[in-house]
PDB file of C-alpha atoms in Angstrom:
ATOM      1  CA  UNK A   1      -0.017   0.030   0.058  1.00 83.00           C
ATOM      2  CA  UNK A   2       1.380   3.477  -0.726  1.00 92.00           C
ATOM      3  CA  UNK A   3       2.049   6.184   1.471  1.00 96.00           C
ATOM      4  CA  UNK A   4      -0.613   8.800   1.693  1.00 98.00           C
ATOM      5  CA  UNK A   5       0.360  12.611   0.960  1.00 98.00           C
ATOM      6  CA  UNK A   6      -1.714  15.264   2.501  1.00 98.00           C
ATOM      7  CA  UNK A   7      -1.807  18.925   1.512  1.00 98.00           C
ATOM      8  CA  UNK A   8      -3.390  21.453   3.429  1.00 98.00           C
ATOM      9  CA  UNK A   9      -3.766  24.925   2.185  1.00 98.00           C
ATOM     10  CA  UNK A  10      -4.768  27.652   4.618  1.00 98.00           C
ATOM     11  CA  UNK A  11      -5.549  31.313   4.517  1.00 97.00           C
ATOM     12  CA  UNK A  12      -3.730  32.964   7.383  1.00 96.00           C
ATOM     13  CA  UNK A  13      -3.523  36.665   7.008  1.00 93.00           C
ATOM     14  CA  UNK A  14      -1.604  37.351  10.133  1.00 93.00           C
ATOM     15  CA  UNK A  15       2.236  36.901   9.426  1.00 95.00           C
ATOM     16  CA  UNK A  16       3.026  35.836  12.930  1.00 95.00           C
ATOM     17  CA  UNK A  17       0.275  32.899  12.697  1.00 94.00           C
ATOM     18  CA  UNK A  18       2.160  31.722   9.562  1.00 96.00           C
ATOM     19  CA  UNK A  19       5.225  31.665  11.177  1.00 97.00           C
ATOM     20  CA  UNK A  20       4.151  29.926  14.388  1.00 95.00           C
ATOM     21  CA  UNK A  21       2.363  27.277  12.225  1.00 96.00           C
ATOM     22  CA  UNK A  22       5.306  26.510  10.127  1.00 97.00           C
ATOM     23  CA  UNK A  23       7.354  26.231  13.295  1.00 97.00           C
ATOM     24  CA  UNK A  24       4.576  23.600  14.681  1.00 95.00           C
ATOM     25  CA  UNK A  25       4.727  21.600  11.505  1.00 96.00           C
ATOM     26  CA  UNK A  26       8.541  21.409  11.619  1.00 96.00           C
ATOM     27  CA  UNK A  27       8.322  19.227  14.724  1.00 95.00           C
ATOM     28  CA  UNK A  28       5.078  17.306  14.279  1.00 96.00           C
ATOM     29  CA  UNK A  29       6.523  14.358  13.065  1.00 94.00           C
ATOM     30  CA  UNK A  30       8.257  13.847  16.454  1.00 94.00           C
ATOM     31  CA  UNK A  31       5.414  15.646  18.371  1.00 94.00           C
ATOM     32  CA  UNK A  32       2.520  13.466  17.045  1.00 96.00           C
ATOM     33  CA  UNK A  33       2.214  10.170  19.121  1.00 95.00           C
ATOM     34  CA  UNK A  34      -0.234   7.512  19.004  1.00 94.00           C
ATOM     35  CA  UNK A  35      -1.709   7.383  22.505  1.00 87.00           C
ATOM     36  CA  UNK A  36      -2.165   3.440  22.585  1.00 88.00           C
ATOM     37  CA  UNK A  37       1.132   2.760  21.094  1.00 90.00           C
ATOM     38  CA  UNK A  38       3.112   5.872  22.373  1.00 92.00           C
ATOM     39  CA  UNK A  39       5.113   5.855  19.067  1.00 92.00           C
ATOM     40  CA  UNK A  40       5.394   8.543  16.399  1.00 95.00           C
ATOM     41  CA  UNK A  41       3.300   7.720  13.374  1.00 97.00           C
ATOM     42  CA  UNK A  42       3.828  10.635  10.787  1.00 98.00           C
ATOM     43  CA  UNK A  43       6.265   9.828   8.202  1.00 97.00           C
ATOM     44  CA  UNK A  44       7.196  13.559   7.351  1.00 97.00           C
ATOM     45  CA  UNK A  45       5.583  16.692   8.226  1.00 98.00           C
ATOM     46  CA  UNK A  46       6.478  20.253   7.011  1.00 97.00           C
ATOM     47  CA  UNK A  47       4.944  23.718   6.349  1.00 98.00           C
ATOM     48  CA  UNK A  48       5.951  26.865   4.002  1.00 97.00           C
ATOM     49  CA  UNK A  49       4.651  29.827   2.415  1.00 97.00           C
ATOM     50  CA  UNK A  50       3.892  29.743  -1.099  1.00 97.00           C
ATOM     51  CA  UNK A  51       5.188  32.393  -3.653  1.00 96.00           C
ATOM     52  CA  UNK A  52       3.324  35.398  -4.121  1.00 91.00           C
ATOM     53  CA  UNK A  53       0.976  35.000  -7.146  1.00 94.00           C
ATOM     54  CA  UNK A  54      -2.413  36.052  -8.021  1.00 94.00           C
ATOM     55  CA  UNK A  55      -3.352  32.495  -8.722  1.00 95.00           C
ATOM     56  CA  UNK A  56      -2.684  31.734  -4.715  1.00 94.00           C
ATOM     57  CA  UNK A  57      -6.400  32.962  -4.118  1.00 95.00           C
ATOM     58  CA  UNK A  58      -5.303  34.108  -0.813  1.00 95.00           C
ATOM     59  CA  UNK A  59      -3.459  30.826   0.489  1.00 97.00           C
ATOM     60  CA  UNK A  60      -0.687  32.079   2.710  1.00 97.00           C
ATOM     61  CA  UNK A  61       0.599  28.647   4.080  1.00 98.00           C
ATOM     62  CA  UNK A  62       0.735  24.973   2.650  1.00 98.00           C
ATOM     63  CA  UNK A  63       1.347  22.257   5.059  1.00 98.00           C
ATOM     64  CA  UNK A  64       2.328  18.918   3.665  1.00 98.00           C
ATOM     65  CA  UNK A  65       2.162  15.614   5.946  1.00 98.00           C
ATOM     66  CA  UNK A  66       2.775  12.020   4.691  1.00 98.00           C
ATOM     67  CA  UNK A  67       1.284   9.047   6.553  1.00 98.00           C
ATOM     68  CA  UNK A  68       1.869   5.100   6.058  1.00 97.00           C
ATOM     69  CA  UNK A  69      -1.748   4.874   5.500  1.00 96.00           C
ATOM     70  CA  UNK A  70      -5.335   6.365   5.384  1.00 96.00           C
ATOM     71  CA  UNK A  71      -5.899   4.985   9.057  1.00 95.00           C
ATOM     72  CA  UNK A  72      -3.097   7.152  10.386  1.00 97.00           C
ATOM     73  CA  UNK A  73      -4.205  10.046   8.506  1.00 97.00           C
ATOM     74  CA  UNK A  74      -7.867   9.598  10.159  1.00 97.00           C
ATOM     75  CA  UNK A  75      -5.984   9.218  13.664  1.00 97.00           C
ATOM     76  CA  UNK A  76      -4.529  12.373  12.989  1.00 97.00           C
ATOM     77  CA  UNK A  77      -7.736  14.298  11.901  1.00 96.00           C
ATOM     78  CA  UNK A  78      -9.596  12.745  14.774  1.00 96.00           C
ATOM     79  CA  UNK A  79      -7.521  11.549  17.935  1.00 96.00           C
ATOM     80  CA  UNK A  80      -4.076  13.425  17.613  1.00 97.00           C
ATOM     81  CA  UNK A  81      -3.207  15.782  20.534  1.00 95.00           C
ATOM     82  CA  UNK A  82      -0.429  17.479  18.447  1.00 96.00           C
ATOM     83  CA  UNK A  83      -2.572  17.960  15.616  1.00 97.00           C
ATOM     84  CA  UNK A  84      -5.248  19.469  18.115  1.00 96.00           C
ATOM     85  CA  UNK A  85      -2.798  21.827  19.511  1.00 96.00           C
ATOM     86  CA  UNK A  86      -2.161  23.224  16.062  1.00 96.00           C
ATOM     87  CA  UNK A  87      -5.963  23.559  15.171  1.00 95.00           C
ATOM     88  CA  UNK A  88      -6.637  25.305  18.592  1.00 96.00           C
ATOM     89  CA  UNK A  89      -3.870  27.632  17.967  1.00 94.00           C
ATOM     90  CA  UNK A  90      -4.937  28.851  14.413  1.00 94.00           C
ATOM     91  CA  UNK A  91      -8.711  28.343  14.562  1.00 93.00           C
ATOM     92  CA  UNK A  92      -9.462  31.999  15.250  1.00 94.00           C
ATOM     93  CA  UNK A  93      -6.939  33.251  12.743  1.00 95.00           C
ATOM     94  CA  UNK A  94      -8.074  31.265   9.784  1.00 96.00           C
ATOM     95  CA  UNK A  95     -10.230  33.265   7.270  1.00 94.00           C
ATOM     96  CA  UNK A  96     -12.159  29.980   6.250  1.00 94.00           C
ATOM     97  CA  UNK A  97     -11.757  26.314   6.514  1.00 95.00           C
ATOM     98  CA  UNK A  98      -8.511  24.881   4.914  1.00 96.00           C
ATOM     99  CA  UNK A  99      -8.481  22.946   1.513  1.00 97.00           C
ATOM    100  CA  UNK A 100      -7.385  19.531   2.489  1.00 98.00           C
ATOM    101  CA  UNK A 101      -6.120  17.179  -0.749  1.00 98.00           C
ATOM    102  CA  UNK A 102      -4.730  13.646   0.208  1.00 98.00           C
ATOM    103  CA  UNK A 103      -3.801  11.297  -2.598  1.00 97.00           C
ATOM    104  CA  UNK A 104      -1.337   8.092  -2.844  1.00 96.00           C
ATOM    105  CA  UNK A 105       2.269   8.962  -2.955  1.00 87.00           C
TER     106      UNK A 105
END
């Protein structure tokens, strides 16, 4: 089974929130631990700002995460404490819900 690559596109108008989120994603693959096994489960995680371009349609941050399986991605969405902390930190700062795309690597 191929790994799952997920891209999350955010509209965060606050540059400080963008930089804080980039920092959080830089350690996410170590911070995200499955509670029942106490082990990391994200293959890789990063976030960066896209180049300035009108085609961005206001997107200011792109997060990329890679999972071994769809089940791991579902855990990330529904149970992961580290992901919950990221969501809580930017919830009030996001202009609209992020666009989430995922596919086989």
